[in-house]
């Protein structure tokens, strides 16, 4: 298979591969999906021949994203995504809790989405400042 990409497209592909592999493997410890590691390594091995040598480091003969790549803003993009997802999941979980974890169907779907929207609005205005736990 041959894929032709512009330099910018290749750079975006590196970002997507890294983010995808990070999502799949960052919490798995030693139980990684190595086939994804291998694809990421293969893509990063093309960096030196495509005028992007600073994006790759080699470890035990395998191409890896370099510290320059990892510190170049990719983790800020991941953090932005995590922040957004955190609030969306929290809003839905709180809304479901408020509804006593009833099964959601056509009869109460609008109630659920209204409650989620209220929590999202609160989080947008105040973050987690107004969240408290009763112990």
mmCIF file of C-alpha atoms in Angstrom:
data_model
loop_
_atom_site.group_PDB
_atom_site.id
_atom_site.type_symbol
_atom_site.label_atom_id
_atom_site.label_comp_id
_atom_site.label_asym_id
_atom_site.label_seq_id
_atom_site.Cartn_x
_atom_site.Cartn_y
_atom_site.Cartn_z
ATOM 1 C CA UNK A 1 0.000 0.000 0.000
ATOM 2 C CA UNK A 2 1.221 3.462 -0.814
ATOM 3 C CA UNK A 3 -0.254 6.636 0.626
ATOM 4 C CA UNK A 4 0.820 10.056 -0.565
ATOM 5 C CA UNK A 5 0.576 12.905 1.919
ATOM 6 C CA UNK A 6 1.710 16.483 1.997
ATOM 7 C CA UNK A 7 4.150 17.424 4.745
ATOM 8 C CA UNK A 8 1.317 19.008 6.723
ATOM 9 C CA UNK A 9 -0.921 15.956 6.281
ATOM 10 C CA UNK A 10 1.882 13.686 7.461
ATOM 11 C CA UNK A 11 2.422 15.907 10.494
ATOM 12 C CA UNK A 12 -1.311 15.743 11.313
ATOM 13 C CA UNK A 13 -1.232 11.966 10.883
ATOM 14 C CA UNK A 14 1.576 11.801 13.439
ATOM 15 C CA UNK A 15 -0.559 13.804 15.862
ATOM 16 C CA UNK A 16 -3.572 11.553 15.306
ATOM 17 C CA UNK A 17 -1.539 8.366 15.673
ATOM 18 C CA UNK A 18 0.064 9.625 18.868
ATOM 19 C CA UNK A 19 -3.258 10.741 20.367
ATOM 20 C CA UNK A 20 -4.947 7.482 19.415
ATOM 21 C CA UNK A 21 -2.155 5.375 20.850
ATOM 22 C CA UNK A 22 -2.052 7.510 23.974
ATOM 23 C CA UNK A 23 -5.807 7.069 24.533
ATOM 24 C CA UNK A 24 -5.565 3.308 24.013
ATOM 25 C CA UNK A 25 -2.370 2.625 25.963
ATOM 26 C CA UNK A 26 -1.648 5.383 28.482
ATOM 27 C CA UNK A 27 -3.543 3.671 31.311
ATOM 28 C CA UNK A 28 -2.651 0.072 30.491
ATOM 29 C CA UNK A 29 0.777 -0.165 32.121
ATOM 30 C CA UNK A 30 2.599 -3.234 30.831
ATOM 31 C CA UNK A 31 -0.574 -4.628 29.239
ATOM 32 C CA UNK A 32 -0.254 -2.390 26.176
ATOM 33 C CA UNK A 33 -1.735 -2.939 22.744
ATOM 34 C CA UNK A 34 1.655 -3.409 21.120
ATOM 35 C CA UNK A 35 0.252 -3.468 17.599
ATOM 36 C CA UNK A 36 -0.703 0.192 18.050
ATOM 37 C CA UNK A 37 2.761 0.940 19.440
ATOM 38 C CA UNK A 38 4.216 -0.706 16.326
ATOM 39 C CA UNK A 39 2.113 1.371 13.928
ATOM 40 C CA UNK A 40 3.035 4.554 15.792
ATOM 41 C CA UNK A 41 6.701 3.554 15.655
ATOM 42 C CA UNK A 42 6.492 2.850 11.949
ATOM 43 C CA UNK A 43 4.971 6.258 11.242
ATOM 44 C CA UNK A 44 7.545 8.071 13.369
ATOM 45 C CA UNK A 45 10.346 6.186 11.607
ATOM 46 C CA UNK A 46 9.494 8.199 8.470
ATOM 47 C CA UNK A 47 10.172 11.548 10.176
ATOM 48 C CA UNK A 48 13.916 11.771 9.443
ATOM 49 C CA UNK A 49 13.435 11.093 5.733
ATOM 50 C CA UNK A 50 10.654 13.678 5.594
ATOM 51 C CA UNK A 51 12.609 16.579 7.062
ATOM 52 C CA UNK A 52 11.195 16.109 10.580
ATOM 53 C CA UNK A 53 14.118 14.449 12.384
ATOM 54 C CA UNK A 54 13.490 16.264 15.666
ATOM 55 C CA UNK A 55 10.137 14.515 16.080
ATOM 56 C CA UNK A 56 11.687 11.053 16.453
ATOM 57 C CA UNK A 57 13.958 9.353 18.948
ATOM 58 C CA UNK A 58 15.099 5.762 18.840
ATOM 59 C CA UNK A 59 14.854 3.422 21.796
ATOM 60 C CA UNK A 60 16.026 -0.173 21.413
ATOM 61 C CA UNK A 61 15.980 0.312 17.644
ATOM 62 C CA UNK A 62 12.347 1.447 17.554
ATOM 63 C CA UNK A 63 11.278 4.914 16.482
ATOM 64 C CA UNK A 64 9.394 6.771 19.203
ATOM 65 C CA UNK A 65 7.905 10.244 19.439
ATOM 66 C CA UNK A 66 10.669 12.513 20.708
ATOM 67 C CA UNK A 67 10.525 14.685 23.796
ATOM 68 C CA UNK A 68 10.317 17.656 21.414
ATOM 69 C CA UNK A 69 7.188 16.155 19.859
ATOM 70 C CA UNK A 70 5.616 15.269 23.206
ATOM 71 C CA UNK A 71 6.390 18.709 24.658
ATOM 72 C CA UNK A 72 5.262 20.575 21.552
ATOM 73 C CA UNK A 73 1.617 21.018 22.524
ATOM 74 C CA UNK A 74 0.107 17.613 21.862
ATOM 75 C CA UNK A 75 -0.600 16.996 25.530
ATOM 76 C CA UNK A 76 -2.373 20.344 25.802
ATOM 77 C CA UNK A 77 -4.752 19.141 23.081
ATOM 78 C CA UNK A 78 -5.288 15.890 24.989
ATOM 79 C CA UNK A 79 -5.862 17.831 28.239
ATOM 80 C CA UNK A 80 -8.452 20.069 26.560
ATOM 81 C CA UNK A 81 -10.293 16.968 25.389
ATOM 82 C CA UNK A 82 -10.094 15.375 28.843
ATOM 83 C CA UNK A 83 -11.440 18.516 30.515
ATOM 84 C CA UNK A 84 -14.382 18.629 28.148
ATOM 85 C CA UNK A 85 -15.164 14.939 28.526
ATOM 86 C CA UNK A 86 -14.768 15.117 32.314
ATOM 87 C CA UNK A 87 -17.489 17.749 32.606
ATOM 88 C CA UNK A 88 -19.780 15.985 30.128
ATOM 89 C CA UNK A 89 -19.498 12.656 31.942
ATOM 90 C CA UNK A 90 -19.876 14.302 35.346
ATOM 91 C CA UNK A 91 -22.965 16.205 34.189
ATOM 92 C CA UNK A 92 -24.587 13.036 32.864
ATOM 93 C CA UNK A 93 -23.739 11.004 35.958
ATOM 94 C CA UNK A 94 -25.136 13.701 38.254
ATOM 95 C CA UNK A 95 -28.276 14.015 36.129
ATOM 96 C CA UNK A 96 -28.794 10.242 36.207
ATOM 97 C CA UNK A 97 -28.238 10.236 39.970
ATOM 98 C CA UNK A 98 -30.837 12.994 40.341
ATOM 99 C CA UNK A 99 -33.238 10.741 38.454
ATOM 100 C CA UNK A 100 -32.426 7.790 40.738
ATOM 101 C CA UNK A 101 -30.634 6.026 37.868
ATOM 102 C CA UNK A 102 -33.942 5.224 36.171
ATOM 103 C CA UNK A 103 -33.609 3.584 32.767
ATOM 104 C CA UNK A 104 -33.714 6.302 30.122
ATOM 105 C CA UNK A 105 -36.361 6.074 27.444
ATOM 106 C CA UNK A 106 -38.486 8.375 25.308
ATOM 107 C CA UNK A 107 -40.624 9.352 28.305
ATOM 108 C CA UNK A 108 -37.751 10.795 30.373
ATOM 109 C CA UNK A 109 -35.043 11.542 27.813
ATOM 110 C CA UNK A 110 -35.881 15.271 27.725
ATOM 111 C CA UNK A 111 -35.700 15.438 31.517
ATOM 112 C CA UNK A 112 -32.252 13.872 31.398
ATOM 113 C CA UNK A 113 -30.962 16.249 28.730
ATOM 114 C CA UNK A 114 -32.425 19.259 30.576
ATOM 115 C CA UNK A 115 -30.639 18.218 33.762
ATOM 116 C CA UNK A 116 -27.386 17.619 31.872
ATOM 117 C CA UNK A 117 -27.669 21.062 30.282
ATOM 118 C CA UNK A 118 -28.177 22.651 33.711
ATOM 119 C CA UNK A 119 -25.048 20.973 35.067
ATOM 120 C CA UNK A 120 -23.029 21.902 31.978
ATOM 121 C CA UNK A 121 -24.113 25.530 32.368
ATOM 122 C CA UNK A 122 -23.061 25.451 36.024
ATOM 123 C CA UNK A 123 -19.672 23.962 35.139
ATOM 124 C CA UNK A 124 -19.137 26.518 32.374
ATOM 125 C CA UNK A 125 -19.814 29.344 34.839
ATOM 126 C CA UNK A 126 -18.066 27.979 37.942
ATOM 127 C CA UNK A 127 -16.033 24.909 37.071
ATOM 128 C CA UNK A 128 -16.066 22.633 40.121
ATOM 129 C CA UNK A 129 -16.115 25.478 42.671
ATOM 130 C CA UNK A 130 -19.667 24.693 43.793
ATOM 131 C CA UNK A 131 -19.278 20.931 44.040
ATOM 132 C CA UNK A 132 -19.246 19.527 47.555
ATOM 133 C CA UNK A 133 -19.415 16.047 48.993
ATOM 134 C CA UNK A 134 -21.390 15.011 52.016
ATOM 135 C CA UNK A 135 -19.399 12.487 53.986
#
